[in-house]
Amino acid sequence: MSFRWGTLRGALLLVGWLLFLPPEAVTAQEAASVRVEENFRREPNGLILARVSPGAEVRVLDSRDGWSQVELSGWVWLPSLQVSDDPDLGLVVSASDGENLRAEPRGAVRARLVEGALLAELERQPSWARVSRIGWIWTASLQDASLEAAPSSPPPAASPPVGPRPPAARAPGDFVASAGGAILVAPDGDTLAVARPTSDVQVVRREGNWARVRLEGWMWMPGSATPTAEDAPVEETSALEPGDLASRPDEGAGRAVEWTLQFISLERAEEIRTDFFRGEPFLLTRFGGGDGPFVYVAVPLDRLDEVEGLVPLESISITGRIRTGASSLTGVPIVDLVSIRRAGGAP
């Protein structure tokens, strides 16, 4: 059987946030460890229950569609818990800022549980409860726990310094991810892909210790048809609308959406808007016309020239990723701009 190479400049024209690691597979019913800090969810792409620490061990129960169902267990400080009404999950995290899940009482932190997370009680000691919860985590962020202790190759000897340290990369610019890395959908978000050690990435923007990057590469796509323009990768978008996010704002975070909006103005975020970086540009828009709900569209600096010519009340179609379903100041959803098209068809 013959196969063709499909070019996927786009599927690995990944735009994400960089944190470094390499991949290993895990299978169901085995202990696994978490490679990087990762979300622990009620269901795939669902409500976030906890933020799991690197190195934390979980038990894998099932895997499908890029997600693994795992059991997370540990110890929680009793004053941060209350009895719940759930017959199967009898405890709930009551601390307003969440609580640590530890490997043992006063031990290493395995995860940070969010307020309202339901837990099953396994055991109790004075001031502590051992609990567990079954949820979902992105499979690419797991590895076989037995690999954790495997010795790694010694790093090459460092060359003696020859001169002053070179300045840090500035956006935009090229950068070699010497240690490899996980590319996240947003800072502290889910893992989108993994960059191998020494991967060349382009730094588009920096925000503190985070870098927004682009990575280009090839993917094996066997097939018999000659590639056409229709084969160009299109990111799967969600049918979510702003009204769907109001009651459960965290559940849509990281999902891609395609919305038609009415442009009102281009703004810069003030310090009081804590869901933005200070001075970050964003579009003030309405979903579905003049009477629709407001939507904020965060604009990357490298795409600012695409929106500066927009006219108030102009209709635009955007593809973006949900940053939050409800901003802390106004309750308006915020999406990060991926692409924009004006009503006349011009990009």
CSV table of C-alpha atoms in Angstrom, one decimal:
chain,number,residue,atom,x,y,z
A,1,MET,CA,0.0,0.0,0.0
A,2,SER,CA,1.3,3.4,-0.9
A,3,PHE,CA,1.0,6.5,1.3
A,4,ARG,CA,1.6,10.2,0.8
A,5,TRP,CA,3.1,12.7,3.1
A,6,GLY,CA,0.6,15.4,4.0
A,7,THR,CA,1.9,18.7,4.8
A,8,LEU,CA,0.5,20.1,8.0
A,9,ARG,CA,2.1,23.5,8.3
A,10,GLY,CA,-0.8,24.8,10.4
A,11,ALA,CA,-1.4,21.7,12.5
A,12,LEU,CA,2.0,22.4,14.0
A,13,LEU,CA,1.8,26.1,13.4
A,14,LEU,CA,0.9,25.8,17.1
A,15,VAL,CA,0.3,29.0,19.0
A,16,GLY,CA,0.5,28.3,22.7
A,17,TRP,CA,2.3,29.0,25.9
A,18,LEU,CA,5.5,27.2,26.6
A,19,LEU,CA,6.5,24.9,29.6
A,20,PHE,CA,9.1,22.2,29.1
A,21,LEU,CA,8.9,18.4,29.1
A,22,PRO,CA,9.1,15.2,26.8
A,23,PRO,CA,6.2,12.5,26.2
A,24,GLU,CA,5.7,8.9,27.3
A,25,ALA,CA,2.6,6.8,27.0
A,26,VAL,CA,0.5,5.3,29.8
A,27,THR,CA,-2.2,2.6,29.8
A,28,ALA,CA,-5.2,2.0,31.9
A,29,GLN,CA,-5.0,0.4,35.4
A,30,GLU,CA,-1.4,1.5,36.1
A,31,ALA,CA,0.2,4.1,38.3
A,32,ALA,CA,1.2,7.2,36.4
A,33,SER,CA,2.9,10.5,37.3
A,34,VAL,CA,2.1,14.0,36.1
A,35,ARG,CA,4.9,15.6,34.1
A,36,VAL,CA,3.8,19.2,34.4
A,37,GLU,CA,1.3,21.2,36.4
A,38,GLU,CA,-2.0,20.2,34.8
A,39,ASN,CA,-5.8,20.6,35.2
A,40,PHE,CA,-7.8,17.7,36.8
A,41,ARG,CA,-11.3,17.9,35.5
A,42,ARG,CA,-14.7,16.4,36.2
A,43,GLU,CA,-15.0,15.2,32.6
A,44,PRO,CA,-13.0,15.8,29.5
A,45,ASN,CA,-12.8,19.6,28.9
A,46,GLY,CA,-15.2,19.9,31.9
A,47,LEU,CA,-15.2,21.7,35.2
A,48,ILE,CA,-11.7,22.0,36.8
A,49,LEU,CA,-11.6,20.3,40.2
A,50,ALA,CA,-7.9,20.7,41.0
A,51,ARG,CA,-4.5,21.8,39.7
A,52,VAL,CA,-2.2,18.8,39.9
A,53,SER,CA,1.5,19.3,40.8
A,54,PRO,CA,4.4,17.9,38.7
A,55,GLY,CA,5.4,14.4,39.9
A,56,ALA,CA,2.1,13.7,41.6
A,57,GLU,CA,1.0,10.0,41.2
A,58,VAL,CA,-2.4,9.0,40.0
A,59,ARG,CA,-4.1,5.7,39.1
A,60,VAL,CA,-5.2,5.5,35.4
A,61,LEU,CA,-8.6,3.9,35.0
A,62,ASP,CA,-9.4,4.5,31.4
A,63,SER,CA,-8.1,6.4,28.3
A,64,ARG,CA,-9.9,7.7,25.2
A,65,ASP,CA,-9.8,10.6,22.8
A,66,GLY,CA,-6.6,12.1,24.3
A,67,TRP,CA,-7.9,12.1,27.8
A,68,SER,CA,-7.2,9.7,30.8
A,69,GLN,CA,-9.7,9.0,33.6
A,70,VAL,CA,-7.6,8.8,36.8
A,71,GLU,CA,-8.1,8.5,40.5
A,72,LEU,CA,-6.4,11.2,42.6
A,73,SER,CA,-6.0,10.7,46.3
A,74,GLY,CA,-4.3,12.2,49.3
A,75,TRP,CA,-4.7,14.1,52.6
A,76,VAL,CA,-6.6,17.3,53.2
A,77,TRP,CA,-6.7,19.6,56.3
A,78,LEU,CA,-10.1,18.9,58.0
A,79,PRO,CA,-11.0,22.6,58.8
A,80,SER,CA,-11.0,23.2,55.0
A,81,LEU,CA,-13.7,20.6,54.4
A,82,GLN,CA,-17.5,20.3,55.1
A,83,VAL,CA,-20.0,17.5,54.8
A,84,SER,CA,-21.7,17.4,51.4
A,85,ASP,CA,-25.2,16.2,50.4
A,86,ASP,CA,-23.8,13.9,47.8
A,87,PRO,CA,-24.3,10.2,48.8
A,88,ASP,CA,-21.0,9.1,47.1
A,89,LEU,CA,-18.8,12.1,47.6
A,90,GLY,CA,-19.4,13.0,51.2
A,91,LEU,CA,-16.9,15.9,51.6
A,92,VAL,CA,-16.6,19.2,49.9
A,93,VAL,CA,-13.8,21.8,49.9
A,94,SER,CA,-15.1,24.8,51.8
A,95,ALA,CA,-12.1,27.1,51.9
A,96,SER,CA,-12.7,30.1,49.6
A,97,ASP,CA,-9.2,29.9,48.0
A,98,GLY,CA,-9.1,26.1,47.8
A,99,GLU,CA,-6.9,23.7,49.7
A,100,ASN,CA,-3.8,21.5,49.2
A,101,LEU,CA,-4.1,17.8,48.6
A,102,ARG,CA,-1.0,16.2,50.2
A,103,ALA,CA,0.8,12.9,49.9
A,104,GLU,CA,0.5,12.5,53.7
A,105,PRO,CA,-0.5,14.8,56.6
A,106,ARG,CA,1.8,17.9,56.4
A,107,GLY,CA,3.5,16.2,53.4
A,108,ALA,CA,4.3,17.1,49.9
A,109,VAL,CA,1.6,18.9,47.9
A,110,ARG,CA,0.1,16.7,45.2
A,111,ALA,CA,-2.6,19.1,44.0
A,112,ARG,CA,-4.5,22.3,44.8
A,113,LEU,CA,-8.2,21.6,45.1
A,114,VAL,CA,-10.7,24.3,44.2
A,115,GLU,CA,-13.5,25.5,46.4
A,116,GLY,CA,-16.6,23.3,45.9
A,117,ALA,CA,-14.7,20.2,44.8
A,118,LEU,CA,-16.5,17.0,46.0
A,119,LEU,CA,-14.4,14.2,47.5
A,120,ALA,CA,-14.8,10.7,48.8
A,121,GLU,CA,-13.5,10.1,52.3
A,122,LEU,CA,-11.2,7.1,52.7
A,123,GLU,CA,-9.8,7.5,56.2
A,124,ARG,CA,-9.5,10.1,59.0
A,125,GLN,CA,-6.9,11.1,61.5
A,126,PRO,CA,-6.9,14.0,64.0
A,127,SER,CA,-7.2,17.2,61.8
A,128,TRP,CA,-6.8,15.3,58.5
A,129,ALA,CA,-8.9,13.3,56.1
A,130,ARG,CA,-7.6,11.0,53.4
A,131,VAL,CA,-9.7,11.5,50.3
A,132,SER,CA,-10.0,10.5,46.7
A,133,ARG,CA,-11.7,11.7,43.5
A,134,ILE,CA,-12.0,10.3,40.0
A,135,GLY,CA,-11.6,12.7,37.2
A,136,TRP,CA,-9.9,13.4,33.8
A,137,ILE,CA,-6.5,14.7,32.8
A,138,TRP,CA,-4.9,15.2,29.4
A,139,THR,CA,-3.1,12.0,28.6
A,140,ALA,CA,0.0,13.8,27.1
A,141,SER,CA,0.7,15.2,30.5
A,142,LEU,CA,1.1,11.7,32.1
A,143,GLN,CA,3.9,9.2,32.1
A,144,ASP,CA,4.4,5.7,33.6
A,145,ALA,CA,5.3,6.2,37.2
A,146,SER,CA,8.1,3.7,36.9
A,147,LEU,CA,9.9,6.0,34.5
A,148,GLU,CA,10.0,8.7,37.2
A,149,ALA,CA,13.0,7.0,38.9
A,150,ALA,CA,14.8,5.9,35.6
A,151,PRO,CA,18.2,7.5,35.4
A,152,SER,CA,18.6,10.1,32.7
A,153,SER,CA,21.6,10.7,30.5
A,154,PRO,CA,24.1,13.0,32.2
A,155,PRO,CA,24.0,16.5,30.7
A,156,PRO,CA,27.0,17.6,28.6
A,157,ALA,CA,29.7,19.5,30.4
A,158,ALA,CA,29.1,23.2,30.4
A,159,SER,CA,31.4,25.4,28.3
A,160,PRO,CA,33.3,28.0,30.3
A,161,PRO,CA,31.9,31.5,30.0
A,162,VAL,CA,33.4,33.4,27.1
A,163,GLY,CA,31.8,36.8,27.6
A,164,PRO,CA,28.7,38.5,29.1
A,165,ARG,CA,25.4,36.6,29.1
A,166,PRO,CA,23.4,37.2,26.0
A,167,PRO,CA,20.1,39.1,26.4
A,168,ALA,CA,16.8,37.2,26.7
A,169,ALA,CA,14.8,36.6,23.5
A,170,ARG,CA,12.4,39.3,22.7
A,171,ALA,CA,9.1,38.9,20.9
A,172,PRO,CA,8.9,38.3,18.0
A,173,GLY,CA,12.1,36.2,17.6
A,174,ASP,CA,13.6,32.8,17.4
A,175,PHE,CA,14.3,30.6,20.4
A,176,VAL,CA,15.7,27.1,20.9
A,177,ALA,CA,13.7,25.1,23.5
A,178,SER,CA,16.8,23.2,24.6
A,179,ALA,CA,14.9,21.2,27.3
A,180,GLY,CA,11.9,20.4,25.2
A,181,GLY,CA,8.5,21.6,26.4
A,182,ALA,CA,4.8,21.4,26.8
A,183,ILE,CA,2.8,23.9,24.8
A,184,LEU,CA,-0.3,25.0,26.7
A,185,VAL,CA,-3.5,26.6,25.4
A,186,ALA,CA,-3.0,29.4,27.9
A,187,PRO,CA,-0.8,30.1,30.9
A,188,ASP,CA,-1.7,27.3,33.5
A,189,GLY,CA,-4.0,25.8,30.9
A,190,ASP,CA,-4.3,22.3,29.4
A,191,THR,CA,-1.5,20.8,27.3
A,192,LEU,CA,-1.9,21.4,23.6
A,193,ALA,CA,1.2,19.7,22.3
A,194,VAL,CA,4.8,18.8,23.3
A,195,ALA,CA,7.9,20.3,21.8
A,196,ARG,CA,10.9,18.0,21.8
A,197,PRO,CA,14.3,19.1,23.1
A,198,THR,CA,16.1,21.6,20.8
A,199,SER,CA,12.9,22.5,19.0
A,200,ASP,CA,13.0,25.8,17.2
A,201,VAL,CA,10.1,28.0,18.2
A,202,GLN,CA,9.2,31.6,17.4
A,203,VAL,CA,8.5,33.8,20.4
A,204,VAL,CA,5.5,36.0,19.6
A,205,ARG,CA,5.0,37.7,22.9
A,206,ARG,CA,6.2,37.5,26.5
A,207,GLU,CA,4.1,37.9,29.7
A,208,GLY,CA,6.4,37.5,32.8
A,209,ASN,CA,7.8,34.0,32.8
A,210,TRP,CA,5.5,32.8,30.0
A,211,ALA,CA,6.2,33.1,26.2
A,212,ARG,CA,3.5,32.8,23.5
A,213,VAL,CA,5.2,30.8,20.8
A,214,ARG,CA,4.7,29.4,17.2
A,215,LEU,CA,6.1,26.0,16.2
A,216,GLU,CA,6.2,24.8,12.6
A,217,GLY,CA,6.6,21.1,11.6
A,218,TRP,CA,5.3,18.1,9.6
A,219,MET,CA,2.9,15.4,10.5
A,220,TRP,CA,2.4,12.0,8.9
A,221,MET,CA,-1.0,11.9,7.2
A,222,PRO,CA,-1.4,8.8,5.1
A,223,GLY,CA,-3.9,9.0,2.3
A,224,SER,CA,-4.4,8.4,-1.4
A,225,ALA,CA,-5.9,11.7,-2.5
A,226,THR,CA,-3.7,14.6,-3.7
A,227,PRO,CA,-3.7,17.3,-1.0
A,228,THR,CA,-5.9,20.3,-1.8
A,229,ALA,CA,-6.7,23.6,-0.2
A,230,GLU,CA,-9.5,21.7,1.6
A,231,ASP,CA,-7.0,19.6,3.4
A,232,ALA,CA,-5.7,22.6,5.3
A,233,PRO,CA,-6.2,22.0,9.0
A,234,VAL,CA,-9.1,23.8,10.6
A,235,GLU,CA,-9.3,23.9,14.4
A,236,GLU,CA,-12.5,22.2,15.6
A,237,THR,CA,-14.7,24.9,17.2
A,238,SER,CA,-17.3,24.6,19.9
A,239,ALA,CA,-20.9,25.5,19.6
A,240,LEU,CA,-20.8,27.5,22.8
A,241,GLU,CA,-22.3,31.0,22.9
A,242,PRO,CA,-21.7,33.7,25.4
A,243,GLY,CA,-25.0,33.0,27.2
A,244,ASP,CA,-23.9,29.4,27.8
A,245,LEU,CA,-20.9,30.6,29.8
A,246,ALA,CA,-22.7,32.9,32.3
A,247,SER,CA,-23.6,30.2,34.8
A,248,ARG,CA,-20.5,28.1,34.5
A,249,PRO,CA,-17.7,30.4,33.3
A,250,ASP,CA,-14.8,28.1,34.0
A,251,GLU,CA,-16.1,25.1,31.9
A,252,GLY,CA,-15.4,26.7,28.6
A,253,ALA,CA,-11.9,27.9,29.3
A,254,GLY,CA,-9.5,26.9,26.5
A,255,ARG,CA,-12.2,25.9,24.0
A,256,ALA,CA,-12.1,27.3,20.5
A,257,VAL,CA,-15.2,29.2,19.3
A,258,GLU,CA,-16.2,30.9,16.0
A,259,TRP,CA,-18.5,33.9,16.6
A,260,THR,CA,-20.0,36.7,14.5
A,261,LEU,CA,-19.6,40.0,16.5
A,262,GLN,CA,-20.4,43.7,16.2
A,263,PHE,CA,-17.3,45.8,16.7
A,264,ILE,CA,-17.7,48.8,19.0
A,265,SER,CA,-14.2,50.0,19.9
A,266,LEU,CA,-10.6,49.1,20.4
A,267,GLU,CA,-9.6,49.4,24.1
A,268,ARG,CA,-6.5,49.0,26.4
A,269,ALA,CA,-7.0,47.2,29.7
A,270,GLU,CA,-6.7,49.2,32.8
A,271,GLU,CA,-5.0,47.8,35.9
A,272,ILE,CA,-8.4,47.1,37.5
A,273,ARG,CA,-9.2,44.6,34.8
A,274,THR,CA,-7.4,41.7,36.4
A,275,ASP,CA,-8.3,39.2,33.7
A,276,PHE,CA,-6.0,41.1,31.3
A,277,PHE,CA,-2.4,42.3,31.5
A,278,ARG,CA,-2.2,46.0,32.1
A,279,GLY,CA,-2.3,47.8,28.7
A,280,GLU,CA,-3.3,44.7,26.8
A,281,PRO,CA,-5.4,45.6,23.7
A,282,PHE,CA,-8.9,44.2,23.4
A,283,LEU,CA,-12.0,44.7,21.2
A,284,LEU,CA,-15.2,45.7,22.9
A,285,THR,CA,-17.9,43.9,20.9
A,286,ARG,CA,-21.5,42.5,21.0
A,287,PHE,CA,-22.5,39.0,20.1
A,288,GLY,CA,-25.3,38.8,17.5
A,289,GLY,CA,-25.8,42.5,17.0
A,290,GLY,CA,-26.6,45.7,18.9
A,291,ASP,CA,-28.8,44.0,21.5
A,292,GLY,CA,-26.6,41.0,22.1
A,293,PRO,CA,-24.3,40.4,25.1
A,294,PHE,CA,-20.9,42.1,25.3
A,295,VAL,CA,-17.8,40.1,24.4
A,296,TYR,CA,-14.2,41.1,25.0
A,297,VAL,CA,-11.7,39.9,22.4
A,298,ALA,CA,-8.0,40.0,23.5
A,299,VAL,CA,-5.8,41.0,20.6
A,300,PRO,CA,-2.1,39.7,20.4
A,301,LEU,CA,0.3,42.5,19.8
A,302,ASP,CA,1.4,40.9,16.5
A,303,ARG,CA,-2.2,41.1,15.2
A,304,LEU,CA,-2.9,44.6,16.3
A,305,ASP,CA,-2.6,46.1,12.8
A,306,GLU,CA,-5.4,43.8,11.6
A,307,VAL,CA,-8.0,45.4,13.9
A,308,GLU,CA,-6.9,49.1,14.0
A,309,GLY,CA,-8.9,49.8,10.9
A,310,LEU,CA,-12.2,48.4,12.1
A,311,VAL,CA,-15.2,50.8,12.0
A,312,PRO,CA,-17.6,51.1,14.9
A,313,LEU,CA,-20.7,48.8,14.4
A,314,GLU,CA,-18.9,46.8,11.7
A,315,SER,CA,-19.7,43.1,11.6
A,316,ILE,CA,-16.7,40.8,12.1
A,317,SER,CA,-16.2,37.0,12.3
A,318,ILE,CA,-13.6,35.8,14.7
A,319,THR,CA,-12.1,32.5,15.7
A,320,GLY,CA,-10.7,32.5,19.3
A,321,ARG,CA,-10.1,30.6,22.5
A,322,ILE,CA,-12.1,31.3,25.6
A,323,ARG,CA,-9.9,32.8,28.3
A,324,THR,CA,-12.8,33.0,30.8
A,325,GLY,CA,-16.5,32.8,30.5
A,326,ALA,CA,-17.0,35.7,32.9
A,327,SER,CA,-14.5,38.5,33.6
A,328,SER,CA,-14.1,39.3,37.3
A,329,LEU,CA,-14.9,43.0,36.8
A,330,THR,CA,-18.0,42.9,34.5
A,331,GLY,CA,-18.9,39.2,34.0
A,332,VAL,CA,-18.3,39.6,30.3
A,333,PRO,CA,-16.7,36.6,28.5
A,334,ILE,CA,-13.1,37.1,27.2
A,335,VAL,CA,-11.7,35.2,24.1
A,336,ASP,CA,-8.1,35.3,22.8
A,337,LEU,CA,-8.1,36.2,19.1
A,338,VAL,CA,-6.8,33.5,16.7
A,339,SER,CA,-8.2,34.9,13.4
A,340,ILE,CA,-10.5,37.6,12.2
A,341,ARG,CA,-12.5,38.3,9.1
A,342,ARG,CA,-14.4,41.5,8.2
A,343,ALA,CA,-18.0,41.4,6.9
A,344,GLY,CA,-16.8,42.1,3.4
A,345,GLY,CA,-14.7,39.0,3.3
A,346,ALA,CA,-11.2,40.6,3.7
A,347,PRO,CA,-9.1,39.0,6.5
